[in-house]
């Protein structure tokens, strides 16, 4: 054994450089394989949100938004209801999505519209299978903060209801104070009282990052207060309220633990929804095609309770 070991030492000293180079080549090969596997994973779309549990960090939600190479980690809110929808229950029928559980349809199909859709042939929309419409009642300006009615709100409310389509309303908010959010709610309620509103009234706050925007520096805590102010005013007047948000807003902007009394309207343009927390309505496309509407339209699923 001693002579063999001594021979190995002499071989190593003589060939040390070659052995080091071979070892480096092996290591680089392994890293290359891992890199290829990582790229394949990204290319196949495996970038969904998931929950990890580590002893050092606690339970986390990891999600990608904007760039798959920059995952974002947030703490799980233990006091917020989680998403219990089974993605196997989603199905496409005649170009529209439905949620069907044990052979029973558990969703209604709807659209959301504003003056941007122009004239709408509501009879054709109804005949196409649309069951509800979320209609924009108005909006607040992003620079000076004035309140404006949607120019088509009344035509849309009348046209939809006369053709058997149930209606809800939404307001495009640029509120910068709780008082402004309540003012927006009262503005919607003034319209709602004249019609049979059977679907929710939604708060749609979206940050505008233009230099002269009033909302560009609003904090998550402030937006959460605005949503609560708007929705509490709506609920106080006997209507169901709802908050509109995407994945980033749901995880990073709103404190959902403080908004659990209100409905949630989640937007994600994908074949299946991927959001950790529970939601009541899903806007699944912004490029839908519905007879009676020129151009594209947002399409939504509302999940029956």
Coordinates of C-alpha atoms in Angstrom, one line a residue:
X1 CA 0.0 0.0 0.0
X2 CA 2.8 2.4 0.9
X3 CA 4.5 2.0 -2.5
X4 CA 1.3 2.4 -4.4
X5 CA 0.4 5.6 -2.4
X6 CA 3.9 7.0 -3.0
X7 CA 3.5 6.4 -6.7
X8 CA 0.2 8.2 -6.7
X9 CA 1.9 11.2 -5.0
X10 CA 4.6 11.3 -7.6
X11 CA 1.9 11.0 -10.4
X12 CA -0.1 13.9 -8.9
X13 CA 3.0 16.2 -8.6
X14 CA 3.9 15.5 -12.2
X15 CA 0.4 15.9 -13.6
X16 CA -1.0 18.4 -11.1
X17 CA -1.9 21.0 -13.7
X18 CA -3.7 18.4 -15.9
X19 CA -5.7 17.2 -13.0
X20 CA -6.8 20.7 -12.0
X21 CA -7.9 21.5 -15.5
X22 CA -9.9 18.2 -15.7
X23 CA -11.6 19.0 -12.4
X24 CA -12.5 22.5 -13.6
X25 CA -13.9 21.1 -16.8
X26 CA -16.1 18.7 -14.8
X27 CA -17.4 21.5 -12.6
X28 CA -18.2 23.7 -15.5
X29 CA -20.0 20.9 -17.2
X30 CA -22.2 20.4 -14.2
X31 CA -23.0 24.1 -14.0
X32 CA -23.8 24.2 -17.7
X33 CA -26.3 21.4 -17.3
X34 CA -27.9 23.2 -14.4
X35 CA -28.0 26.4 -16.4
X36 CA -29.7 24.7 -19.3
X37 CA -32.3 23.1 -17.0
X38 CA -33.0 26.6 -15.5
X39 CA -33.5 28.1 -19.0
X40 CA -35.8 25.3 -20.1
X41 CA -37.8 25.8 -16.9
X42 CA -38.2 29.5 -17.8
X43 CA -39.1 28.9 -21.4
X44 CA -41.8 26.4 -20.5
X45 CA -43.5 29.0 -18.4
X46 CA -42.8 27.6 -15.0
X47 CA -42.9 31.0 -13.4
X48 CA -46.1 30.8 -11.3
X49 CA -46.4 32.0 -7.8
X50 CA -45.7 29.4 -5.1
X51 CA -45.4 29.3 -1.4
X52 CA -42.1 28.2 0.3
X53 CA -41.6 27.4 3.9
X54 CA -38.1 27.9 5.4
X55 CA -37.1 27.9 9.0
X56 CA -35.2 31.2 8.7
X57 CA -37.7 33.3 6.8
X58 CA -41.1 31.7 7.6
X59 CA -43.8 31.1 5.1
X60 CA -43.3 33.2 1.9
X61 CA -45.1 33.7 -1.4
X62 CA -42.6 33.8 -4.3
X63 CA -43.9 35.4 -7.5
X64 CA -42.6 36.9 -10.8
X65 CA -44.0 40.1 -12.1
X66 CA -42.7 41.9 -15.1
X67 CA -39.5 39.8 -15.4
X68 CA -39.2 36.1 -14.7
X69 CA -35.5 36.8 -13.7
X70 CA -36.5 38.9 -10.7
X71 CA -38.7 36.9 -8.3
X72 CA -40.4 38.9 -5.5
X73 CA -40.9 37.4 -2.0
X74 CA -43.7 38.5 0.4
X75 CA -44.9 37.1 3.7
X76 CA -48.0 35.0 3.7
X77 CA -51.0 36.8 5.4
X78 CA -52.3 34.0 7.7
X79 CA -55.6 35.8 8.4
X80 CA -56.6 36.1 4.7
X81 CA -58.7 33.4 3.0
X82 CA -56.7 31.4 0.4
X83 CA -57.8 30.6 -3.1
X84 CA -59.6 27.3 -3.1
X85 CA -60.6 27.2 -6.8
X86 CA -59.6 24.0 -8.6
X87 CA -58.0 24.9 -11.9
X88 CA -59.1 21.5 -13.3
X89 CA -62.7 22.8 -13.2
X90 CA -62.1 25.6 -15.7
X91 CA -63.3 24.9 -19.2
X92 CA -63.7 26.8 -22.5
X93 CA -67.0 26.6 -24.3
X94 CA -67.6 28.5 -27.6
X95 CA -64.8 30.8 -26.8
X96 CA -65.8 31.7 -23.2
X97 CA -64.5 30.3 -19.9
X98 CA -66.6 28.6 -17.3
X99 CA -66.0 27.1 -13.9
X100 CA -67.9 23.8 -13.6
X101 CA -67.9 21.7 -10.5
X102 CA -69.4 18.2 -10.4
X103 CA -71.3 18.9 -13.7
X104 CA -72.8 22.2 -12.3
X105 CA -71.8 25.6 -13.6
X106 CA -70.4 27.6 -10.7
X107 CA -69.7 30.8 -12.5
X108 CA -71.4 33.5 -14.5
X109 CA -69.8 35.2 -17.6
X110 CA -69.6 38.9 -17.8
X111 CA -67.9 41.9 -19.4
X112 CA -66.7 45.3 -18.2
X113 CA -67.3 48.3 -20.4
X114 CA -66.9 52.0 -20.6
X115 CA -67.2 54.8 -23.1
X116 CA -64.2 53.3 -24.9
X117 CA -66.4 50.5 -26.3
X118 CA -68.6 53.1 -28.0
X119 CA -72.1 52.0 -29.0
X120 CA -73.0 48.5 -27.8
X121 CA -75.7 46.3 -29.3
X122 CA -76.8 44.8 -26.0
X123 CA -79.3 42.4 -27.5
X124 CA -76.5 40.8 -29.4
X125 CA -74.3 40.8 -26.3
X126 CA -77.1 39.0 -24.4
X127 CA -77.6 36.5 -27.1
X128 CA -73.9 35.7 -27.1
X129 CA -74.3 34.4 -23.5
X130 CA -73.1 37.3 -21.4
X131 CA -74.9 37.3 -18.1
X132 CA -73.6 40.4 -16.3
X133 CA -71.8 43.7 -17.1
X134 CA -69.6 45.8 -14.9
X135 CA -70.2 49.3 -16.2
X136 CA -67.9 52.2 -15.6
X137 CA -69.8 55.0 -13.9
X138 CA -67.0 57.6 -14.0
X139 CA -63.5 58.5 -13.2
X140 CA -61.3 61.0 -11.4
X141 CA -58.7 63.0 -13.3
X142 CA -55.1 62.2 -12.5
X143 CA -53.7 65.7 -12.6
X144 CA -56.3 68.0 -11.0
X145 CA -58.5 65.5 -9.5
X146 CA -61.9 66.4 -11.1
X147 CA -64.8 64.0 -11.1
X148 CA -66.3 63.0 -14.4
X149 CA -69.1 60.7 -15.5
X150 CA -68.5 58.1 -18.1
X151 CA -70.3 59.4 -21.2
X152 CA -72.0 56.1 -21.9
X153 CA -72.9 55.0 -18.4
X154 CA -76.7 55.6 -18.8
X155 CA -77.0 54.1 -22.2
X156 CA -75.1 51.0 -21.0
X157 CA -77.1 50.6 -17.9
X158 CA -80.4 50.8 -19.8
X159 CA -79.3 48.7 -22.7
X160 CA -77.9 45.9 -20.5
X161 CA -80.9 45.7 -18.1
X162 CA -83.5 45.9 -20.9
X163 CA -81.8 42.8 -22.4
X164 CA -81.8 40.7 -19.3
X165 CA -78.1 41.4 -18.4
X166 CA -77.5 42.0 -14.7
X167 CA -75.3 45.0 -13.9
X168 CA -72.7 46.2 -11.5
X169 CA -70.7 49.5 -11.5
X170 CA -67.0 50.5 -11.1
X171 CA -65.3 53.8 -10.6
X172 CA -61.8 54.5 -11.9
X173 CA -60.2 56.1 -8.9
X174 CA -57.3 58.5 -8.5
X175 CA -58.1 59.3 -4.9
X176 CA -55.3 60.8 -2.8
X177 CA -57.3 61.0 0.5
X178 CA -59.9 59.0 2.3
X179 CA -62.3 61.9 1.8
X180 CA -61.8 61.7 -2.0
X181 CA -62.4 58.0 -2.0
X182 CA -65.7 58.5 -0.1
X183 CA -66.6 61.3 -2.5
X184 CA -66.1 58.8 -5.4
X185 CA -68.3 56.3 -3.7
X186 CA -71.1 58.8 -3.3
X187 CA -70.7 59.8 -6.9
X188 CA -71.3 56.1 -8.0
X189 CA -74.2 55.7 -5.5
X190 CA -75.9 58.8 -7.0
X191 CA -76.1 56.8 -10.3
X192 CA -76.8 53.4 -8.8
X193 CA -80.0 54.5 -7.0
X194 CA -81.8 54.9 -10.2
X195 CA -81.1 51.4 -11.5
X196 CA -81.3 47.8 -10.4
X197 CA -77.7 47.1 -9.4
X198 CA -77.4 43.4 -8.6
X199 CA -73.7 42.9 -9.0
X200 CA -71.0 44.7 -7.0
X201 CA -69.8 48.3 -7.1
X202 CA -66.0 48.2 -7.5
X203 CA -63.1 50.5 -6.6
X204 CA -60.6 50.5 -9.4
X205 CA -57.5 52.5 -8.2
X206 CA -54.6 52.4 -10.5
X207 CA -51.3 54.3 -10.0
X208 CA -50.3 56.8 -12.6
X209 CA -46.6 57.4 -12.7
X210 CA -46.6 60.5 -14.9
X211 CA -44.6 63.4 -13.4
X212 CA -47.8 65.5 -12.9
X213 CA -49.8 62.6 -11.5
X214 CA -51.5 63.1 -8.1
X215 CA -51.1 59.3 -7.3
X216 CA -47.5 58.6 -8.2
X217 CA -46.3 58.8 -4.6
X218 CA -49.2 57.3 -2.8
X219 CA -48.1 54.5 -0.4
X220 CA -49.6 51.0 0.0
X221 CA -51.0 52.0 3.5
X222 CA -52.8 55.0 2.0
X223 CA -54.3 53.0 -0.9
X224 CA -55.6 50.4 1.5
X225 CA -57.3 53.2 3.5
X226 CA -58.8 54.6 0.3
X227 CA -60.2 51.2 -0.7
X228 CA -61.7 50.7 2.8
X229 CA -63.3 54.2 2.7
X230 CA -64.8 53.6 -0.7
X231 CA -66.1 50.1 0.0
X232 CA -67.5 50.9 3.5
X233 CA -69.5 53.7 2.0
X234 CA -70.9 51.4 -0.7
X235 CA -71.7 48.7 1.9
X236 CA -73.4 51.2 4.2
X237 CA -75.8 52.0 1.4
X238 CA -76.8 48.4 0.9
X239 CA -74.7 47.4 -2.0
X240 CA -72.0 44.7 -2.4
X241 CA -68.5 46.3 -2.8
X242 CA -65.4 45.0 -4.6
X243 CA -61.8 45.9 -5.1
X244 CA -60.1 45.6 -8.5
X245 CA -56.4 44.6 -8.5
X246 CA -53.8 42.6 -10.3
X247 CA -51.2 40.2 -8.9
X248 CA -48.7 42.9 -8.0
X249 CA -51.3 45.1 -6.4
X250 CA -52.7 42.1 -4.5
X251 CA -49.3 41.2 -3.0
X252 CA -47.5 44.5 -2.9
X253 CA -50.0 47.4 -2.7
X254 CA -53.1 46.4 -0.8
X255 CA -53.0 45.0 2.8
X256 CA -55.6 42.4 2.1
X257 CA -55.9 41.5 5.8
X258 CA -57.6 44.9 6.3
X259 CA -60.0 44.4 3.4
X260 CA -61.4 41.0 4.1
X261 CA -65.0 42.3 4.4
X262 CA -65.1 43.2 0.7
X263 CA -65.3 41.4 -2.6
X264 CA -62.1 40.9 -4.7
X265 CA -61.9 41.3 -8.4
X266 CA -58.6 39.9 -9.7
X267 CA -57.1 40.5 -13.1
X268 CA -54.7 38.1 -14.7
X269 CA -54.6 37.5 -18.5
X270 CA -53.8 33.8 -18.6
X271 CA -55.4 30.5 -19.3
X272 CA -55.7 29.8 -15.5
X273 CA -55.6 32.1 -12.5
X274 CA -52.5 32.0 -10.3
X275 CA -53.1 33.9 -7.1
X276 CA -52.6 32.7 -3.6
X277 CA -55.6 34.4 -1.9
X278 CA -59.3 34.1 -2.5
X279 CA -61.1 36.2 -5.1
X280 CA -64.7 36.5 -6.2
X281 CA -64.3 37.7 -9.8
X282 CA -61.6 37.0 -12.4
X283 CA -60.9 39.2 -15.4
X284 CA -59.1 36.7 -17.6
X285 CA -58.7 38.7 -20.9
X286 CA -58.6 42.2 -22.1
X287 CA -58.9 41.1 -25.8
X288 CA -62.2 39.3 -25.8
X289 CA -64.5 39.3 -28.8
X290 CA -68.3 39.5 -28.1
X291 CA -71.0 40.0 -30.8
X292 CA -72.5 43.5 -30.5
X293 CA -69.2 45.2 -29.5
X294 CA -66.8 46.6 -32.0
X295 CA -63.2 45.8 -31.1
X296 CA -62.1 44.0 -28.0
X297 CA -63.6 43.9 -24.5
X298 CA -62.6 42.6 -21.1
X299 CA -64.2 39.3 -20.1
X300 CA -64.8 38.2 -16.5
X301 CA -65.9 35.2 -14.5
X302 CA -67.9 35.7 -11.3
X303 CA -67.9 32.7 -9.0
X304 CA -71.2 31.9 -7.4
X305 CA -71.3 31.8 -3.6

